[in-house]
Amino acid sequence: MLSDRPRREADSGTWVRLCRSAEVVSRRGIHFELDFEHDVALFRVDEAIVAVSNVCPHKREALIYDGHVQQGTVTCPVHFWCFDLRTGKNVGSGADLKTYLVEERDGYVWVLIRDLDA
Ligand code: FES
């Protein structure tokens, strides 16, 4: 949970450390439920680590991390909406996936969380 995680305050939110960079591998997501509003899924796209909401905007299922990853997209395993992992844009016609800023620092992955109240 959030309370055990290292964090750094920023003007626009809070940077929260999630895991080591090496834990984020190609074609497989991992997720971190930080609080009620922030369930973050990490993926590796080419060499970059990206962070998106783990909660699908279609029916609010928290399974994006378990979606099929291919060519920079992830497909939700529930009803197969597909999203660009870098932008969160829906590849079809539905709502977009929320994205988070990511920073790799000293071998760890940090994400910027806004409106954190923990
Ligand atoms: S819940 Fe993800 S596509 Fe329906």
Coordinates of N, CA and C and ligand atoms in Angstrom, one line a residue:
M1 N 0.8 -1.2 0.0 CA 0.0 0.0 0.0 C 0.9 1.2 0.0
L2 N 0.2 2.3 -0.2 CA 0.9 3.6 -0.4 C 1.8 4.0 0.8
S3 N 1.3 3.8 2.0 CA 2.0 4.3 3.2 C 3.4 3.7 3.4
D4 N 3.7 2.5 2.8 CA 5.0 2.0 3.0 C 6.0 2.5 1.9
R5 N 5.5 3.2 0.9 CA 6.3 3.5 -0.3 C 7.1 4.8 -0.1
P6 N 8.3 4.8 -0.5 CA 9.1 6.1 -0.6 C 8.4 7.1 -1.5
R7 N 8.4 8.3 -1.1 CA 7.8 9.3 -2.0 C 8.5 10.6 -1.9
R8 N 8.3 11.5 -2.9 CA 8.9 12.8 -3.0 C 7.8 13.7 -3.4
E9 N 7.7 14.8 -2.7 CA 6.7 15.8 -3.0 C 7.2 16.6 -4.3
A10 N 6.2 17.0 -5.1 CA 6.5 17.8 -6.3 C 5.4 18.9 -6.3
D11 N 5.6 20.0 -7.1 CA 4.6 21.0 -7.2 C 3.3 20.5 -7.7
S12 N 3.4 19.5 -8.6 CA 2.1 19.1 -9.2 C 1.6 17.7 -8.7
G13 N 2.2 17.3 -7.5 CA 1.7 16.0 -7.0 C 2.7 15.3 -6.1
T14 N 2.7 14.0 -6.1 CA 3.7 13.3 -5.3 C 4.3 12.1 -6.2
W15 N 5.6 12.1 -6.2 CA 6.3 11.0 -6.9 C 6.3 9.8 -5.9
V16 N 5.9 8.7 -6.4 CA 5.8 7.5 -5.5 C 6.7 6.4 -6.2
R17 N 7.5 5.8 -5.4 CA 8.4 4.7 -5.9 C 7.7 3.4 -5.9
L18 N 7.6 2.7 -7.1 CA 6.8 1.5 -7.2 C 7.7 0.2 -7.1
C19 N 8.8 0.1 -7.9 CA 9.5 -1.1 -8.0 C 10.9 -0.8 -8.6
R20 N 11.7 -1.9 -8.7 CA 12.9 -1.7 -9.5 C 12.6 -1.7 -11.0
S21 N 13.4 -1.0 -11.7 CA 13.2 -1.0 -13.2 C 13.2 -2.3 -13.8
A22 N 14.2 -3.2 -13.3 CA 14.4 -4.5 -13.9 C 13.1 -5.4 -13.7
E23 N 12.2 -5.1 -12.8 CA 11.0 -5.9 -12.6 C 10.0 -5.7 -13.7
V24 N 10.2 -4.6 -14.5 CA 9.2 -4.3 -15.6 C 9.8 -4.9 -16.9
V25 N 9.2 -5.9 -17.4 CA 9.7 -6.6 -18.5 C 8.7 -6.5 -19.7
S26 N 9.2 -6.8 -20.9 CA 8.4 -6.7 -22.1 C 7.2 -7.7 -22.1
R27 N 6.1 -7.2 -22.6 CA 4.9 -8.0 -22.9 C 4.2 -8.5 -21.6
R28 N 4.6 -8.0 -20.5 CA 3.8 -8.4 -19.3 C 3.7 -7.2 -18.3
G29 N 2.5 -6.9 -17.9 CA 2.2 -5.8 -17.0 C 2.3 -6.2 -15.6
I30 N 2.6 -5.2 -14.7 CA 2.4 -5.4 -13.3 C 1.7 -4.2 -12.7
H31 N 1.0 -4.5 -11.6 CA 0.2 -3.3 -11.1 C 0.4 -3.1 -9.6
F32 N 0.1 -1.9 -9.2 CA 0.2 -1.5 -7.8 C -1.0 -0.7 -7.4
E33 N -1.8 -1.2 -6.5 CA -3.0 -0.5 -6.1 C -2.5 0.4 -4.9
L34 N -2.4 1.7 -5.2 CA -1.9 2.6 -4.2 C -2.9 3.1 -3.2
D35 N -4.1 3.4 -3.8 CA -5.2 3.8 -2.9 C -6.5 3.6 -3.8
F36 N -7.6 4.1 -3.3 CA -8.9 3.8 -4.0 C -8.9 4.4 -5.4
E37 N -8.2 5.5 -5.6 CA -8.2 6.2 -6.9 C -7.1 5.8 -7.8
H38 N -6.0 5.2 -7.3 CA -4.8 5.0 -8.1 C -4.4 3.6 -8.1
D39 N -4.8 2.9 -9.1 CA -4.3 1.5 -9.3 C -3.5 1.6 -10.6
V40 N -2.2 1.5 -10.5 CA -1.3 1.8 -11.6 C -0.7 0.6 -12.2
A41 N -0.8 0.5 -13.6 CA -0.2 -0.7 -14.3 C 1.1 -0.2 -15.0
L42 N 2.2 -0.9 -14.9 CA 3.4 -0.6 -15.6 C 3.7 -1.6 -16.7
F43 N 4.2 -1.1 -17.8 CA 4.6 -1.9 -18.9 C 5.9 -1.4 -19.5
R44 N 6.6 -2.2 -20.2 CA 7.8 -1.8 -20.9 C 7.4 -1.8 -22.4
V45 N 7.6 -0.6 -23.0 CA 7.4 -0.5 -24.4 C 8.7 -0.1 -25.0
D46 N 9.3 -1.0 -25.8 CA 10.6 -0.8 -26.3 C 11.5 -0.7 -25.1
E47 N 12.3 0.3 -24.9 CA 13.1 0.4 -23.7 C 12.5 1.3 -22.6
A48 N 11.4 1.9 -22.9 CA 10.8 2.8 -22.0 C 9.8 2.1 -21.1
I49 N 9.7 2.6 -19.8 CA 8.6 2.1 -18.9 C 7.5 3.1 -19.0
V50 N 6.3 2.6 -19.1 CA 5.1 3.5 -19.2 C 4.1 3.1 -18.1
A51 N 3.3 4.0 -17.6 CA 2.4 3.8 -16.5 C 1.0 4.3 -17.0
V52 N 0.0 3.4 -16.8 CA -1.4 3.7 -17.1 C -2.3 3.2 -16.0
S53 N -3.5 3.7 -16.0 CA -4.4 3.2 -15.0 C -4.7 1.7 -15.2
N54 N -4.7 0.9 -14.1 CA -5.0 -0.5 -14.3 C -6.5 -0.7 -14.4
V55 N -7.3 0.3 -14.3 CA -8.8 0.2 -14.3 C -9.3 0.6 -15.7
C56 N -9.9 -0.3 -16.4 CA -10.4 -0.1 -17.7 C -11.6 0.9 -17.7
P57 N -11.6 1.9 -18.6 CA -12.7 2.8 -18.6 C -14.0 2.3 -19.1
H58 N -14.0 1.1 -19.7 CA -15.2 0.5 -20.2 C -16.1 0.1 -19.0
K59 N -15.8 -1.0 -18.3 CA -16.7 -1.4 -17.2 C -15.9 -1.4 -15.9
R60 N -14.8 -0.6 -15.8 CA -14.1 -0.4 -14.5 C -13.5 -1.7 -14.0
E61 N -13.2 -2.6 -14.8 CA -12.5 -3.9 -14.4 C -11.0 -3.5 -14.2
A62 N -10.4 -3.9 -13.1 CA -9.0 -3.6 -12.7 C -8.1 -4.8 -13.2
L63 N -8.0 -4.9 -14.6 CA -7.3 -6.0 -15.1 C -6.4 -5.6 -16.3
I64 N -6.2 -4.3 -16.5 CA -5.4 -3.9 -17.6 C -4.0 -4.5 -17.6
Y65 N -3.5 -4.7 -16.4 CA -2.1 -5.2 -16.3 C -2.0 -6.6 -16.9
D66 N -3.1 -7.3 -16.9 CA -3.2 -8.7 -17.4 C -3.6 -8.8 -18.9
G67 N -3.6 -7.6 -19.6 CA -4.1 -7.6 -21.0 C -3.0 -8.1 -21.9
H68 N -3.4 -8.3 -23.1 CA -2.5 -8.7 -24.2 C -1.7 -7.5 -24.7
V69 N -0.3 -7.7 -24.6 CA 0.5 -6.6 -25.0 C 1.1 -6.9 -26.4
Q70 N 1.0 -5.9 -27.3 CA 1.5 -6.1 -28.7 C 1.7 -4.8 -29.3
Q71 N 2.9 -4.6 -29.9 CA 3.3 -3.4 -30.6 C 2.8 -2.1 -30.0
G72 N 3.1 -1.9 -28.7 CA 2.9 -0.7 -28.0 C 1.4 -0.5 -27.6
T73 N 0.6 -1.6 -27.7 CA -0.8 -1.5 -27.2 C -1.0 -2.6 -26.2
V74 N -2.1 -2.3 -25.4 CA -2.6 -3.4 -24.5 C -4.1 -3.6 -24.8
T75 N -4.5 -4.8 -24.8 CA -5.9 -5.1 -25.0 C -6.5 -5.7 -23.7
C76 N -7.5 -5.0 -23.2 CA -8.2 -5.4 -21.9 C -8.7 -6.8 -22.1
P77 N -8.4 -7.7 -21.1 CA -8.8 -9.1 -21.2 C -10.3 -9.3 -21.1
V78 N -11.1 -8.3 -20.7 CA -12.5 -8.5 -20.4 C -13.4 -8.4 -21.7
H79 N -13.3 -7.3 -22.3 CA -14.1 -7.1 -23.6 C -13.3 -6.6 -24.7
F80 N -12.0 -6.6 -24.5 CA -11.0 -6.4 -25.6 C -10.9 -5.0 -26.2
W81 N -11.2 -4.0 -25.4 CA -10.9 -2.7 -25.8 C -9.4 -2.6 -25.8
C82 N -8.8 -1.8 -26.8 CA -7.4 -1.8 -27.0 C -6.9 -0.3 -26.8
F83 N -5.8 -0.2 -26.1 CA -5.2 1.2 -25.8 C -3.8 1.3 -26.2
D84 N -3.4 2.5 -26.7 CA -2.0 2.8 -26.9 C -1.4 3.0 -25.6
L85 N -0.3 2.3 -25.3 CA 0.3 2.3 -23.9 C 1.0 3.6 -23.7
R86 N 1.5 4.3 -24.7 CA 2.2 5.6 -24.5 C 1.3 6.7 -24.2
T87 N 0.1 6.7 -24.9 CA -0.8 7.9 -24.8 C -2.1 7.6 -24.0
G88 N -2.4 6.3 -23.9 CA -3.6 5.9 -23.2 C -4.8 6.0 -24.2
K89 N -4.6 6.4 -25.4 CA -5.7 6.6 -26.4 C -6.3 5.2 -26.7
N90 N -7.6 5.2 -26.8 CA -8.4 4.0 -27.2 C -8.1 3.9 -28.7
V91 N -7.7 2.7 -29.1 CA -7.4 2.4 -30.5 C -8.7 2.3 -31.3
G92 N -9.8 2.0 -30.6 CA -11.1 2.0 -31.2 C -11.9 3.3 -31.0
S93 N -13.1 3.2 -30.5 CA -14.0 4.4 -30.4 C -14.4 4.7 -29.0
G94 N -13.9 4.0 -28.0 CA -14.3 4.2 -26.6 C -13.4 5.2 -25.8
A95 N -13.6 5.3 -24.6 CA -12.9 6.2 -23.7 C -11.4 5.8 -23.6
D96 N -10.6 6.8 -23.3 CA -9.2 6.6 -23.2 C -8.8 6.1 -21.8
L97 N -7.6 5.6 -21.7 CA -7.0 5.1 -20.4 C -6.2 6.2 -19.8
K98 N -6.3 6.4 -18.5 CA -5.5 7.4 -17.8 C -4.0 7.1 -17.9
T99 N -3.2 8.0 -18.0 CA -1.7 7.8 -18.0 C -1.1 8.5 -16.9
Y100 N 0.1 8.1 -16.5 CA 0.9 8.7 -15.4 C 2.3 9.0 -15.9
L101 N 2.8 10.1 -15.4 CA 4.2 10.4 -15.7 C 5.1 9.4 -15.0
V102 N 6.2 8.9 -15.7 CA 7.1 8.0 -15.1 C 8.5 8.5 -15.1
E103 N 9.2 8.2 -14.1 CA 10.7 8.6 -14.0 C 11.4 7.4 -13.5
E104 N 12.5 7.1 -14.2 CA 13.4 6.0 -13.6 C 14.6 6.8 -13.0
R105 N 14.9 6.4 -11.7 CA 15.9 7.1 -11.0 C 16.6 6.0 -10.1
D106 N 17.9 5.9 -10.3 CA 18.8 5.0 -9.5 C 18.2 3.6 -9.5
G107 N 17.7 3.2 -10.7 CA 17.3 1.8 -10.9 C 15.9 1.5 -10.4
Y108 N 15.1 2.6 -10.0 CA 13.7 2.4 -9.5 C 12.8 3.2 -10.4
V109 N 11.5 2.7 -10.4 CA 10.5 3.3 -11.2 C 9.6 4.2 -10.2
W110 N 9.5 5.5 -10.6 CA 8.6 6.4 -9.8 C 7.5 6.9 -10.7
V111 N 6.3 7.0 -10.2 CA 5.2 7.6 -10.9 C 4.7 8.9 -10.2
L112 N 4.2 9.8 -11.0 CA 3.7 11.0 -10.4 C 2.2 10.9 -10.2
I113 N 1.8 11.0 -8.9 CA 0.4 10.8 -8.5 C -0.1 12.2 -8.1
R114 N -1.2 12.6 -8.7 CA -1.9 13.8 -8.3 C -3.0 13.6 -7.4
D115 N -3.3 14.6 -6.6 CA -4.4 14.5 -5.6 C -4.3 13.3 -4.7
L116 N -3.2 13.1 -4.1 CA -2.9 12.0 -3.2 C -3.3 12.4 -1.8
D117 N -4.2 11.7 -1.1 CA -4.5 12.1 0.2 C -4.0 11.1 1.3
A118 N -3.1 10.2 1.0 CA -2.6 9.3 2.0 C -1.4 9.8 2.7
Ligands
FES1 S1 -13.8 -3.9 -19.0 FE1 -12.1 -3.6 -20.3 S2 -13.0 -3.7 -22.3 FE2 -14.7 -4.0 -20.9

